[in-house]
mmCIF file of C-alpha atoms in Angstrom:
data_model
loop_
_atom_site.group_PDB
_atom_site.id
_atom_site.type_symbol
_atom_site.label_atom_id
_atom_site.label_comp_id
_atom_site.label_asym_id
_atom_site.label_seq_id
_atom_site.Cartn_x
_atom_site.Cartn_y
_atom_site.Cartn_z
ATOM 1 C CA MET A 4 -82.445 -193.661 -54.079
ATOM 2 C CA LYS A 5 -85.586 -195.409 -52.600
ATOM 3 C CA LYS A 6 -85.619 -195.707 -49.123
ATOM 4 C CA ASP A 7 -86.534 -199.192 -47.466
ATOM 5 C CA LYS A 8 -89.454 -198.577 -45.612
ATOM 6 C CA SER A 9 -88.300 -201.414 -42.379
ATOM 7 C CA LEU A 10 -86.423 -198.759 -41.080
ATOM 8 C CA GLN A 11 -89.011 -196.935 -39.538
ATOM 9 C CA GLY A 12 -90.909 -199.653 -38.807
ATOM 10 C CA VAL A 13 -94.229 -198.551 -37.052
ATOM 11 C CA THR A 14 -94.543 -195.155 -39.502
ATOM 12 C CA SER A 15 -94.171 -197.888 -42.415
ATOM 13 C CA VAL A 16 -97.558 -197.526 -43.120
ATOM 14 C CA PRO A 17 -99.821 -195.307 -43.311
ATOM 15 C CA GLY A 18 -102.178 -193.092 -40.524
ATOM 16 C CA PHE A 19 -99.120 -193.163 -37.906
ATOM 17 C CA LYS A 20 -97.016 -191.154 -36.398
ATOM 18 C CA ALA A 21 -93.947 -190.790 -33.782
ATOM 19 C CA CYS A 22 -90.332 -189.851 -32.989
ATOM 20 C CA GLY A 23 -88.011 -191.156 -30.269
ATOM 21 C CA ILE A 24 -86.396 -188.108 -28.447
ATOM 22 C CA ALA A 25 -84.032 -187.853 -25.004
ATOM 23 C CA SER A 26 -86.126 -186.762 -21.726
ATOM 24 C CA GLY A 27 -82.888 -187.014 -19.663
ATOM 25 C CA MET A 28 -83.951 -190.391 -18.412
ATOM 26 C CA ARG A 29 -80.750 -192.281 -20.034
ATOM 27 C CA ARG A 30 -77.298 -191.847 -19.968
ATOM 28 C CA LYS A 31 -74.963 -189.287 -22.023
ATOM 29 C CA GLY A 32 -78.663 -187.897 -23.833
ATOM 30 C CA ARG A 33 -79.186 -191.268 -25.693
ATOM 31 C CA LYS A 34 -82.602 -191.855 -27.039
ATOM 32 C CA ASP A 35 -84.996 -192.808 -23.594
ATOM 33 C CA LEU A 36 -88.663 -191.766 -24.958
ATOM 34 C CA ALA A 37 -90.717 -192.685 -27.531
ATOM 35 C CA LEU A 38 -94.654 -191.776 -28.649
ATOM 36 C CA VAL A 39 -96.246 -193.395 -31.339
ATOM 37 C CA LEU A 40 -99.894 -191.908 -32.298
ATOM 38 C CA ASN A 41 -102.538 -193.429 -34.662
ATOM 39 C CA THR A 42 -103.739 -190.664 -37.590
ATOM 40 C CA GLY A 43 -106.462 -193.244 -39.003
ATOM 41 C CA GLU A 44 -109.692 -193.328 -38.646
ATOM 42 C CA ASN A 45 -111.010 -196.585 -37.799
ATOM 43 C CA PRO A 46 -107.830 -196.917 -34.605
ATOM 44 C CA VAL A 47 -108.091 -200.375 -32.630
ATOM 45 C CA ALA A 48 -105.277 -201.608 -31.017
ATOM 46 C CA ALA A 49 -104.633 -205.196 -29.483
ATOM 47 C CA GLY A 50 -102.073 -206.485 -26.727
ATOM 48 C CA VAL A 51 -99.841 -209.591 -25.240
ATOM 49 C CA PHE A 52 -97.861 -209.055 -22.492
ATOM 50 C CA THR A 53 -95.722 -210.968 -19.857
ATOM 51 C CA SER A 54 -97.210 -213.953 -17.884
ATOM 52 C CA ASN A 55 -94.622 -212.637 -14.633
ATOM 53 C CA ARG A 56 -96.447 -212.184 -11.398
ATOM 54 C CA PHE A 57 -94.213 -209.279 -10.736
ATOM 55 C CA ALA A 58 -95.816 -207.522 -13.585
ATOM 56 C CA ALA A 59 -94.985 -203.868 -13.842
ATOM 57 C CA ALA A 60 -97.259 -201.034 -13.098
ATOM 58 C CA PRO A 61 -97.099 -199.726 -16.666
ATOM 59 C CA VAL A 62 -98.257 -203.529 -17.969
ATOM 60 C CA LEU A 63 -101.201 -204.515 -15.108
ATOM 61 C CA TYR A 64 -102.317 -201.033 -16.006
ATOM 62 C CA SER A 65 -102.321 -201.341 -20.881
ATOM 63 C CA ARG A 66 -103.640 -204.911 -19.874
ATOM 64 C CA ALA A 67 -106.402 -203.380 -17.667
ATOM 65 C CA VAL A 68 -107.077 -199.648 -19.967
ATOM 66 C CA LEU A 69 -106.960 -202.656 -23.324
ATOM 67 C CA SER A 70 -109.585 -204.953 -21.242
ATOM 68 C CA LYS A 71 -112.089 -202.067 -20.519
ATOM 69 C CA GLY A 72 -112.361 -201.969 -25.095
ATOM 70 C CA ALA A 73 -109.565 -201.571 -27.752
ATOM 71 C CA THR A 74 -111.566 -199.327 -30.338
ATOM 72 C CA GLY A 75 -110.597 -195.928 -29.373
ATOM 73 C CA MET A 76 -106.887 -196.574 -28.638
ATOM 74 C CA ARG A 77 -104.592 -192.806 -29.784
ATOM 75 C CA ALA A 78 -101.348 -193.496 -28.207
ATOM 76 C CA VAL A 79 -98.799 -195.113 -27.099
ATOM 77 C CA VAL A 80 -95.446 -193.980 -24.943
ATOM 78 C CA LEU A 81 -92.516 -195.574 -24.062
ATOM 79 C CA ASN A 82 -90.010 -195.192 -21.487
ATOM 80 C CA SER A 83 -86.836 -197.230 -21.283
ATOM 81 C CA GLY A 84 -84.147 -196.771 -18.343
ATOM 82 C CA SER A 85 -86.887 -197.856 -15.533
ATOM 83 C CA ALA A 86 -89.042 -200.854 -16.361
ATOM 84 C CA ASN A 87 -91.459 -199.123 -13.035
ATOM 85 C CA ALA A 88 -91.449 -202.307 -11.362
ATOM 86 C CA CYS A 89 -92.263 -203.256 -8.013
ATOM 87 C CA THR A 90 -92.230 -199.464 -7.008
ATOM 88 C CA GLY A 91 -95.846 -200.250 -5.478
ATOM 89 C CA GLU A 92 -98.903 -197.504 -5.297
ATOM 90 C CA ASN A 93 -96.927 -194.421 -6.538
ATOM 91 C CA GLY A 94 -95.611 -196.913 -9.829
ATOM 92 C CA LEU A 95 -99.472 -197.047 -11.020
ATOM 93 C CA LYS A 96 -99.789 -193.259 -9.784
ATOM 94 C CA ASP A 97 -96.739 -192.698 -12.385
ATOM 95 C CA THR A 98 -97.880 -194.447 -14.945
ATOM 96 C CA VAL A 99 -101.554 -193.132 -14.558
ATOM 97 C CA ALA A 100 -99.462 -188.909 -14.911
ATOM 98 C CA SER A 101 -97.784 -190.084 -17.296
ATOM 99 C CA ALA A 102 -100.453 -191.435 -19.279
ATOM 100 C CA LYS A 103 -102.389 -188.389 -18.103
ATOM 101 C CA ALA A 104 -99.783 -186.514 -20.194
ATOM 102 C CA VAL A 105 -99.862 -187.842 -23.071
ATOM 103 C CA GLY A 106 -103.378 -187.390 -23.700
ATOM 104 C CA ASP A 107 -103.447 -183.485 -22.478
ATOM 105 C CA ALA A 108 -100.633 -182.920 -25.169
ATOM 106 C CA LEU A 109 -102.385 -184.349 -28.248
ATOM 107 C CA GLN A 110 -105.500 -183.621 -26.839
ATOM 108 C CA ILE A 111 -106.713 -187.394 -26.881
ATOM 109 C CA ASP A 112 -109.088 -188.809 -23.819
ATOM 110 C CA PRO A 113 -105.721 -190.433 -21.414
ATOM 111 C CA ARG A 114 -108.088 -194.047 -21.234
ATOM 112 C CA GLU A 115 -107.583 -194.415 -25.552
ATOM 113 C CA VAL A 116 -103.390 -194.086 -24.109
ATOM 114 C CA LEU A 117 -101.294 -197.006 -23.836
ATOM 115 C CA VAL A 118 -97.751 -197.322 -22.127
ATOM 116 C CA CYS A 119 -95.179 -199.136 -22.025
ATOM 117 C CA SER A 120 -91.332 -199.333 -19.893
ATOM 118 C CA THR A 121 -87.799 -201.416 -19.594
ATOM 119 C CA GLY A 122 -85.126 -200.515 -17.909
ATOM 120 C CA MET A 123 -84.319 -201.540 -13.842
ATOM 121 C CA ILE A 124 -86.377 -203.773 -11.796
ATOM 122 C CA GLY A 125 -87.084 -201.954 -8.816
ATOM 123 C CA THR A 126 -86.245 -198.335 -9.684
ATOM 124 C CA PRO A 127 -89.229 -195.644 -9.998
ATOM 125 C CA LEU A 128 -90.061 -192.964 -12.841
ATOM 126 C CA PRO A 129 -88.611 -189.774 -13.041
ATOM 127 C CA MET A 130 -91.421 -188.162 -14.027
ATOM 128 C CA ASP A 131 -89.664 -184.713 -14.182
ATOM 129 C CA LYS A 132 -88.493 -185.146 -16.815
ATOM 130 C CA MET A 133 -90.733 -188.212 -17.946
ATOM 131 C CA LEU A 134 -93.665 -185.315 -18.045
ATOM 132 C CA SER A 135 -91.575 -182.768 -19.315
ATOM 133 C CA GLY A 136 -89.834 -185.500 -22.915
ATOM 134 C CA ILE A 137 -94.283 -186.342 -23.150
ATOM 135 C CA GLU A 138 -94.435 -183.206 -23.900
ATOM 136 C CA SER A 139 -91.303 -182.843 -26.197
ATOM 137 C CA ALA A 140 -92.206 -185.390 -27.594
ATOM 138 C CA ALA A 141 -96.245 -184.101 -28.376
ATOM 139 C CA ALA A 142 -94.125 -181.561 -30.277
ATOM 140 C CA SER A 143 -92.043 -184.360 -32.313
ATOM 141 C CA LEU A 144 -94.082 -186.301 -33.431
ATOM 142 C CA SER A 145 -93.287 -186.955 -37.206
ATOM 143 C CA GLU A 146 -95.007 -189.676 -39.297
ATOM 144 C CA GLU A 147 -90.933 -189.796 -40.677
ATOM 145 C CA GLY A 148 -90.631 -191.159 -36.949
ATOM 146 C CA GLY A 149 -90.817 -194.622 -36.400
ATOM 147 C CA ALA A 150 -86.977 -194.738 -37.113
ATOM 148 C CA ASP A 151 -86.018 -192.010 -33.037
ATOM 149 C CA ALA A 152 -88.263 -194.294 -31.599
ATOM 150 C CA SER A 153 -87.313 -198.028 -32.399
ATOM 151 C CA TRP A 154 -83.907 -196.658 -31.651
ATOM 152 C CA ALA A 155 -85.205 -194.177 -28.100
ATOM 153 C CA ILE A 156 -86.386 -198.521 -26.323
ATOM 154 C CA LEU A 157 -84.190 -199.949 -26.383
ATOM 155 C CA THR A 158 -81.506 -200.675 -23.481
ATOM 156 C CA THR A 159 -78.873 -203.560 -23.363
ATOM 157 C CA ASP A 160 -79.735 -203.725 -26.970
ATOM 158 C CA ASN A 161 -76.795 -202.902 -30.299
ATOM 159 C CA GLU A 162 -79.174 -202.039 -32.645
ATOM 160 C CA PRO A 163 -82.900 -200.974 -32.960
ATOM 161 C CA LYS A 164 -85.606 -204.462 -34.441
ATOM 162 C CA THR A 165 -87.639 -202.944 -37.125
ATOM 163 C CA VAL A 166 -90.314 -205.004 -39.863
ATOM 164 C CA HIS A 167 -91.746 -203.276 -42.685
ATOM 165 C CA LEU A 168 -93.953 -205.866 -44.154
ATOM 166 C CA GLN A 169 -96.559 -205.926 -47.653
ATOM 167 C CA ALA A 170 -99.694 -207.785 -48.021
ATOM 168 C CA GLU A 171 -102.695 -208.600 -50.412
ATOM 169 C CA GLY A 172 -104.126 -204.880 -50.417
ATOM 170 C CA TYR A 173 -102.915 -203.071 -46.645
ATOM 171 C CA GLN A 174 -98.402 -203.078 -45.167
ATOM 172 C CA ILE A 175 -98.094 -203.749 -41.406
ATOM 173 C CA GLY A 176 -95.179 -202.120 -39.792
ATOM 174 C CA GLY A 177 -92.739 -202.410 -36.428
ATOM 175 C CA MET A 178 -90.175 -201.527 -34.044
ATOM 176 C CA ALA A 179 -89.370 -203.882 -31.144
ATOM 177 C CA LYS A 180 -86.220 -204.168 -27.825
ATOM 178 C CA GLY A 181 -84.831 -206.516 -26.181
ATOM 179 C CA ALA A 182 -81.534 -208.322 -25.756
ATOM 180 C CA GLY A 183 -81.759 -210.488 -22.588
ATOM 181 C CA MET A 184 -83.971 -212.033 -20.921
ATOM 182 C CA LEU A 185 -85.427 -213.745 -24.059
ATOM 183 C CA ALA A 186 -87.542 -216.343 -22.455
ATOM 184 C CA PRO A 187 -91.312 -218.123 -24.495
ATOM 185 C CA ALA A 188 -93.437 -216.438 -21.903
ATOM 186 C CA LEU A 189 -93.217 -213.691 -24.641
ATOM 187 C CA ALA A 190 -89.704 -213.274 -24.853
ATOM 188 C CA THR A 191 -88.574 -210.173 -23.266
ATOM 189 C CA MET A 192 -89.941 -207.093 -25.253
ATOM 190 C CA LEU A 193 -91.179 -204.390 -25.321
ATOM 191 C CA CYS A 194 -93.178 -204.065 -29.334
ATOM 192 C CA VAL A 195 -95.414 -202.058 -31.722
ATOM 193 C CA ILE A 196 -96.686 -202.501 -34.213
ATOM 194 C CA THR A 197 -98.717 -201.154 -36.720
ATOM 195 C CA THR A 198 -100.552 -201.829 -39.936
ATOM 196 C CA ASP A 199 -103.458 -199.445 -41.992
ATOM 197 C CA ALA A 200 -105.319 -203.234 -42.191
ATOM 198 C CA LEU A 201 -109.157 -201.844 -41.939
ATOM 199 C CA LEU A 202 -109.298 -204.138 -38.376
ATOM 200 C CA ASP A 203 -112.116 -205.096 -35.438
ATOM 201 C CA ALA A 204 -110.871 -205.393 -31.869
ATOM 202 C CA GLU A 205 -111.601 -208.794 -31.623
ATOM 203 C CA THR A 206 -109.444 -210.122 -34.718
ATOM 204 C CA ALA A 207 -106.699 -207.804 -34.073
ATOM 205 C CA GLN A 208 -106.706 -209.269 -31.367
ATOM 206 C CA LYS A 209 -106.740 -213.007 -31.972
ATOM 207 C CA ALA A 210 -104.222 -212.361 -35.150
ATOM 208 C CA LEU A 211 -101.833 -210.988 -31.995
ATOM 209 C CA GLU A 212 -102.528 -213.770 -29.986
ATOM 210 C CA VAL A 213 -101.627 -216.855 -32.479
ATOM 211 C CA ALA A 214 -98.948 -214.758 -34.162
ATOM 212 C CA CYS A 215 -96.815 -214.286 -30.379
ATOM 213 C CA ALA A 216 -97.266 -217.841 -29.991
ATOM 214 C CA LYS A 217 -95.688 -219.194 -33.206
ATOM 215 C CA THR A 218 -92.895 -217.034 -32.419
ATOM 216 C CA PHE A 219 -91.994 -214.983 -29.808
ATOM 217 C CA ASN A 220 -93.659 -217.769 -27.108
ATOM 218 C CA ARG A 221 -90.991 -219.334 -28.963
ATOM 219 C CA LEU A 222 -87.591 -217.359 -29.099
ATOM 220 C CA ASP A 223 -85.248 -218.610 -25.421
ATOM 221 C CA SER A 224 -82.488 -215.953 -25.612
ATOM 222 C CA ASP A 225 -81.608 -217.296 -21.580
ATOM 223 C CA GLY A 226 -84.838 -218.232 -19.848
ATOM 224 C CA CYS A 227 -85.383 -215.778 -17.961
ATOM 225 C CA MET A 228 -89.015 -214.684 -17.891
ATOM 226 C CA SER A 229 -89.438 -210.325 -17.759
ATOM 227 C CA THR A 230 -91.777 -208.138 -16.127
ATOM 228 C CA ASN A 231 -92.122 -205.619 -18.037
ATOM 229 C CA ASP A 232 -93.387 -207.816 -21.980
ATOM 230 C CA THR A 233 -95.313 -205.913 -23.962
ATOM 231 C CA VAL A 234 -95.652 -206.322 -27.340
ATOM 232 C CA LEU A 235 -98.491 -204.481 -28.783
ATOM 233 C CA LEU A 236 -101.085 -203.794 -32.133
ATOM 234 C CA LEU A 237 -102.977 -201.505 -33.707
ATOM 235 C CA ALA A 238 -104.682 -200.720 -36.764
ATOM 236 C CA SER A 239 -105.051 -196.978 -38.707
ATOM 237 C CA GLY A 240 -108.014 -198.725 -41.034
ATOM 238 C CA GLU A 241 -106.604 -196.161 -43.080
ATOM 239 C CA SER A 242 -106.266 -198.496 -46.639
ATOM 240 C CA GLY A 243 -110.209 -200.115 -46.549
ATOM 241 C CA THR A 244 -108.724 -203.026 -46.530
ATOM 242 C CA VAL A 245 -110.511 -206.096 -44.427
ATOM 243 C CA PRO A 246 -108.029 -208.729 -44.839
ATOM 244 C CA SER A 247 -108.331 -212.587 -45.485
ATOM 245 C CA GLY A 248 -105.086 -213.837 -43.886
ATOM 246 C CA PHE A 249 -104.032 -211.218 -41.773
ATOM 247 C CA THR A 250 -102.482 -213.885 -39.062
ATOM 248 C CA ASP A 251 -100.283 -215.788 -40.781
ATOM 249 C CA ALA A 252 -98.598 -211.522 -41.846
ATOM 250 C CA LEU A 253 -99.074 -210.402 -38.757
ATOM 251 C CA THR A 254 -97.599 -214.179 -37.746
ATOM 252 C CA GLN A 255 -94.646 -213.626 -41.052
ATOM 253 C CA THR A 256 -93.693 -210.082 -39.393
ATOM 254 C CA CYS A 257 -93.552 -211.520 -35.373
ATOM 255 C CA ALA A 258 -91.130 -213.748 -37.518
ATOM 256 C CA GLN A 259 -88.848 -211.285 -38.567
ATOM 257 C CA LEU A 260 -88.873 -208.998 -35.058
ATOM 258 C CA ALA A 261 -88.518 -213.230 -33.639
ATOM 259 C CA ARG A 262 -85.216 -212.851 -35.266
ATOM 260 C CA LYS A 263 -84.130 -209.522 -35.360
ATOM 261 C CA LEU A 264 -84.183 -210.209 -31.047
ATOM 262 C CA ALA A 265 -81.719 -213.799 -30.949
ATOM 263 C CA ASP A 266 -79.388 -212.278 -33.931
ATOM 264 C CA ASP A 267 -78.442 -210.157 -30.675
ATOM 265 C CA ALA A 268 -79.326 -211.343 -28.468
ATOM 266 C CA GLU A 269 -76.515 -210.080 -25.368
ATOM 267 C CA GLY A 270 -72.459 -211.840 -26.328
ATOM 268 C CA ALA A 271 -74.658 -213.853 -28.233
ATOM 269 C CA GLN A 272 -72.068 -215.483 -31.329
ATOM 270 C CA HIS A 273 -74.188 -217.875 -32.700
ATOM 271 C CA THR A 274 -77.929 -218.026 -33.415
ATOM 272 C CA VAL A 275 -79.647 -221.082 -32.673
ATOM 273 C CA GLU A 276 -82.498 -222.894 -34.417
ATOM 274 C CA ILE A 277 -83.314 -226.277 -32.386
ATOM 275 C CA ALA A 278 -85.846 -228.165 -34.328
ATOM 276 C CA VAL A 279 -87.543 -230.832 -33.278
ATOM 277 C CA THR A 280 -88.435 -233.574 -35.499
ATOM 278 C CA GLU A 281 -90.632 -237.187 -35.913
ATOM 279 C CA ALA A 282 -92.639 -236.210 -33.177
ATOM 280 C CA GLU A 283 -95.506 -237.548 -31.984
ATOM 281 C CA SER A 284 -97.406 -234.108 -31.184
ATOM 282 C CA GLU A 285 -96.370 -230.756 -31.871
ATOM 283 C CA ALA A 286 -97.182 -229.553 -28.472
ATOM 284 C CA GLY A 287 -93.982 -232.492 -26.822
ATOM 285 C CA ALA A 288 -91.963 -231.228 -29.655
ATOM 286 C CA LEU A 289 -91.855 -227.422 -28.689
ATOM 287 C CA ILE A 290 -91.668 -228.567 -24.606
ATOM 288 C CA ALA A 291 -88.241 -230.990 -25.634
ATOM 289 C CA ALA A 292 -86.856 -228.192 -27.657
ATOM 290 C CA LYS A 293 -87.019 -225.701 -25.408
ATOM 291 C CA THR A 294 -86.439 -228.103 -23.191
ATOM 292 C CA ILE A 295 -82.942 -228.136 -24.679
ATOM 293 C CA SER A 296 -82.188 -224.741 -25.443
ATOM 294 C CA ARG A 297 -82.173 -224.003 -21.650
ATOM 295 C CA SER A 298 -79.470 -226.250 -21.443
ATOM 296 C CA ASN A 299 -76.425 -224.018 -21.183
ATOM 297 C CA LEU A 300 -74.689 -227.017 -21.573
ATOM 298 C CA VAL A 301 -75.181 -226.957 -24.534
ATOM 299 C CA LYS A 302 -75.285 -223.399 -25.358
ATOM 300 C CA THR A 303 -71.914 -223.376 -24.073
ATOM 301 C CA ALA A 304 -70.675 -226.241 -26.960
ATOM 302 C CA ILE A 305 -72.365 -223.612 -29.051
ATOM 303 C CA ALA A 306 -70.190 -220.954 -28.306
ATOM 304 C CA GLY A 307 -67.258 -223.546 -28.685
ATOM 305 C CA CYS A 308 -68.008 -224.642 -32.285
ATOM 306 C CA ASP A 309 -68.595 -228.148 -30.971
ATOM 307 C CA PRO A 310 -71.247 -230.394 -32.090
ATOM 308 C CA ASN A 311 -71.800 -231.948 -28.300
ATOM 309 C CA TRP A 312 -74.279 -233.973 -29.403
ATOM 310 C CA GLY A 313 -74.422 -236.213 -25.104
ATOM 311 C CA ARG A 314 -75.607 -232.815 -23.617
ATOM 312 C CA ILE A 315 -78.099 -232.545 -26.326
ATOM 313 C CA VAL A 316 -80.035 -235.795 -25.813
ATOM 314 C CA SER A 317 -79.079 -236.025 -22.345
ATOM 315 C CA GLU A 318 -81.258 -232.441 -21.875
ATOM 316 C CA LEU A 319 -83.608 -234.464 -24.165
ATOM 317 C CA GLY A 320 -83.909 -237.292 -20.747
ATOM 318 C CA THR A 321 -85.402 -234.783 -19.209
ATOM 319 C CA VAL A 322 -88.815 -234.480 -20.617
ATOM 320 C CA PRO A 323 -91.349 -236.754 -19.689
ATOM 321 C CA GLU A 324 -92.269 -238.985 -21.652
ATOM 322 C CA SER A 325 -95.520 -238.651 -20.555
ATOM 323 C CA VAL A 326 -94.860 -235.222 -22.066
ATOM 324 C CA CYS A 327 -93.333 -236.235 -25.497
ATOM 325 C CA PRO A 328 -93.164 -240.270 -26.191
ATOM 326 C CA TYR A 329 -89.773 -241.727 -28.259
ATOM 327 C CA GLU A 330 -87.708 -244.543 -27.789
ATOM 328 C CA PRO A 331 -83.871 -243.312 -27.164
ATOM 329 C CA SER A 332 -82.924 -246.070 -29.146
ATOM 330 C CA ALA A 333 -84.396 -244.244 -32.451
ATOM 331 C CA VAL A 334 -83.550 -240.174 -31.781
ATOM 332 C CA SER A 335 -81.102 -238.759 -33.856
ATOM 333 C CA VAL A 336 -79.856 -234.972 -33.877
ATOM 334 C CA LEU A 337 -78.019 -232.669 -36.580
ATOM 335 C CA PHE A 338 -75.952 -229.987 -36.274
ATOM 336 C CA ASN A 339 -76.123 -227.877 -39.414
ATOM 337 C CA GLY A 340 -77.166 -231.000 -41.812
ATOM 338 C CA VAL A 341 -74.477 -232.845 -41.074
ATOM 339 C CA GLN A 342 -76.059 -236.660 -38.831
ATOM 340 C CA VAL A 343 -73.592 -236.739 -35.179
ATOM 341 C CA CYS A 344 -76.136 -238.946 -33.288
ATOM 342 C CA LYS A 345 -77.566 -241.836 -34.980
ATOM 343 C CA ASN A 346 -80.089 -244.271 -33.176
ATOM 344 C CA GLY A 347 -78.797 -242.991 -30.010
ATOM 345 C CA ALA A 348 -75.606 -243.813 -30.779
ATOM 346 C CA ALA A 349 -72.320 -241.357 -31.487
ATOM 347 C CA TRP A 350 -72.205 -241.244 -36.416
ATOM 348 C CA GLY A 351 -70.144 -240.345 -38.390
ATOM 349 C CA ASN A 352 -66.907 -237.255 -38.204
ATOM 350 C CA ARG A 353 -67.060 -234.036 -35.352
ATOM 351 C CA GLU A 354 -64.980 -232.678 -37.222
ATOM 352 C CA ASP A 355 -67.850 -232.609 -40.400
ATOM 353 C CA VAL A 356 -69.762 -229.432 -38.421
ATOM 354 C CA PRO A 357 -69.556 -226.242 -40.721
ATOM 355 C CA PHE A 358 -69.123 -223.774 -37.851
ATOM 356 C CA GLU A 359 -68.649 -220.781 -40.019
ATOM 357 C CA SER A 360 -71.177 -218.927 -40.543
ATOM 358 C CA ARG A 361 -73.374 -217.911 -37.208
ATOM 359 C CA ASP A 362 -76.536 -219.279 -37.541
ATOM 360 C CA VAL A 363 -77.068 -223.044 -35.988
ATOM 361 C CA HIS A 364 -79.395 -224.908 -37.104
ATOM 362 C CA LEU A 365 -79.864 -228.331 -34.624
ATOM 363 C CA GLU A 366 -81.760 -230.706 -34.982
ATOM 364 C CA VAL A 367 -83.383 -233.703 -33.151
ATOM 365 C CA ARG A 368 -85.171 -236.531 -34.560
ATOM 366 C CA LEU A 369 -87.590 -238.451 -32.178
ATOM 367 C CA GLY A 370 -88.267 -240.862 -35.203
ATOM 368 C CA ALA A 371 -92.049 -241.081 -32.716
ATOM 369 C CA GLY A 372 -94.691 -239.776 -35.521
ATOM 370 C CA ASN A 373 -94.268 -236.659 -37.561
ATOM 371 C CA ALA A 374 -95.248 -233.502 -35.650
ATOM 372 C CA GLN A 375 -92.765 -230.810 -35.182
ATOM 373 C CA ALA A 376 -91.579 -226.938 -33.446
ATOM 374 C CA SER A 377 -88.426 -225.768 -33.582
ATOM 375 C CA VAL A 378 -86.998 -222.880 -31.500
ATOM 376 C CA LEU A 379 -84.958 -219.772 -31.358
ATOM 377 C CA THR A 380 -81.931 -219.526 -29.071
ATOM 378 C CA ASN A 381 -78.482 -218.328 -29.114
ATOM 379 C CA ASP A 382 -74.910 -219.595 -27.557
ATOM 380 C CA LEU A 383 -73.575 -218.731 -24.222
ATOM 381 C CA THR A 384 -70.656 -216.640 -24.084
ATOM 382 C CA HIS A 385 -68.893 -214.394 -21.609
ATOM 383 C CA GLU A 386 -69.936 -211.540 -23.348
ATOM 384 C CA TYR A 387 -72.808 -212.195 -21.385
ATOM 385 C CA ILE A 388 -71.748 -212.349 -18.368
ATOM 386 C CA HIS A 389 -69.895 -208.657 -18.352
ATOM 387 C CA ILE A 390 -73.168 -207.570 -19.893
ATOM 388 C CA ASN A 391 -74.817 -208.654 -17.035
ATOM 389 C CA ALA A 392 -72.777 -207.540 -14.294
ATOM 390 C CA ASP A 393 -72.213 -203.619 -15.225
ATOM 391 C CA TYR A 394 -75.738 -203.700 -15.800
ATOM 392 C CA SER A 395 -77.022 -201.373 -13.018
ATOM 393 C CA SER A 396 -73.326 -199.351 -12.517
#
């Protein structure tokens, strides 16, 4: 039987090894430490990080390392259980020590190691477990280890998110975690994407920034931004292919991962695409879509399978005219293809809107132009409250 490459994620492309182990940082023997190694002869890395001013120690460290030169980056170590955020100077020292431990174990320069963490904010890394775990992980690296790595980075996720894309002459793989605190700029997440394409650092960074802007930055689960958001791109160059259209292929890969994140959002019963169309500009349409996606009234209505278009237009009405111009009397709203509002007033039969599928498509037509933009979100259920109320206990 042919193997599903997408399940291997980061090791689904040539030039990479990975593993995921249980180091003891998480309870019940759960996998909690992942290691990804770029074995290619032409390693290149790129990164996009949270804009949160309380950025975690691993974010500060990895961002600084990448800024000094993305060529030669060899490894990423990722842990769950502790975010190592708001941990002061000791947190930075622990991050540096983690990178050094990886470097020593793999016999590479510690400056070729990137670090990612996820978990409770304000909780120091249990360094005894972290360091012994890194030693075990280094010995467990495998070209088949991508699946285990994808499990090791999860927190409140129900399942890992992995992907594989076959492009012309090269491949892209990846893994991501994130189920709550999913808000644009970035979506709250850890994500490692690998490719065997032959890239230079500038091309990799520009492509990643564009891909994130069009995908992860248009994902909004609950309007909350994390301190640890990190998206990394690692290129091994093993295919020998200098790709054309790499940005489009990378964007497609990120879009698949973003969709998996939305589908696994905490407590969600519906994955919702909000498309604002017939806008004067894409920027205005995007702001309008994000504004609607942040409304708890809209999200709870969808949880109740109620096509309450009044909540949508009232939220739309808070967007300044200077940002997104339109005439309220020209606005229409459609739920899953069924029009429930036309020219700013009720239209059709709300009971005709189908809600049997998990997927909900909400379209808001502004009647002001030809531009459009979409945002992925989800409904808001009681389960979301339970998950987050019990998270630290």
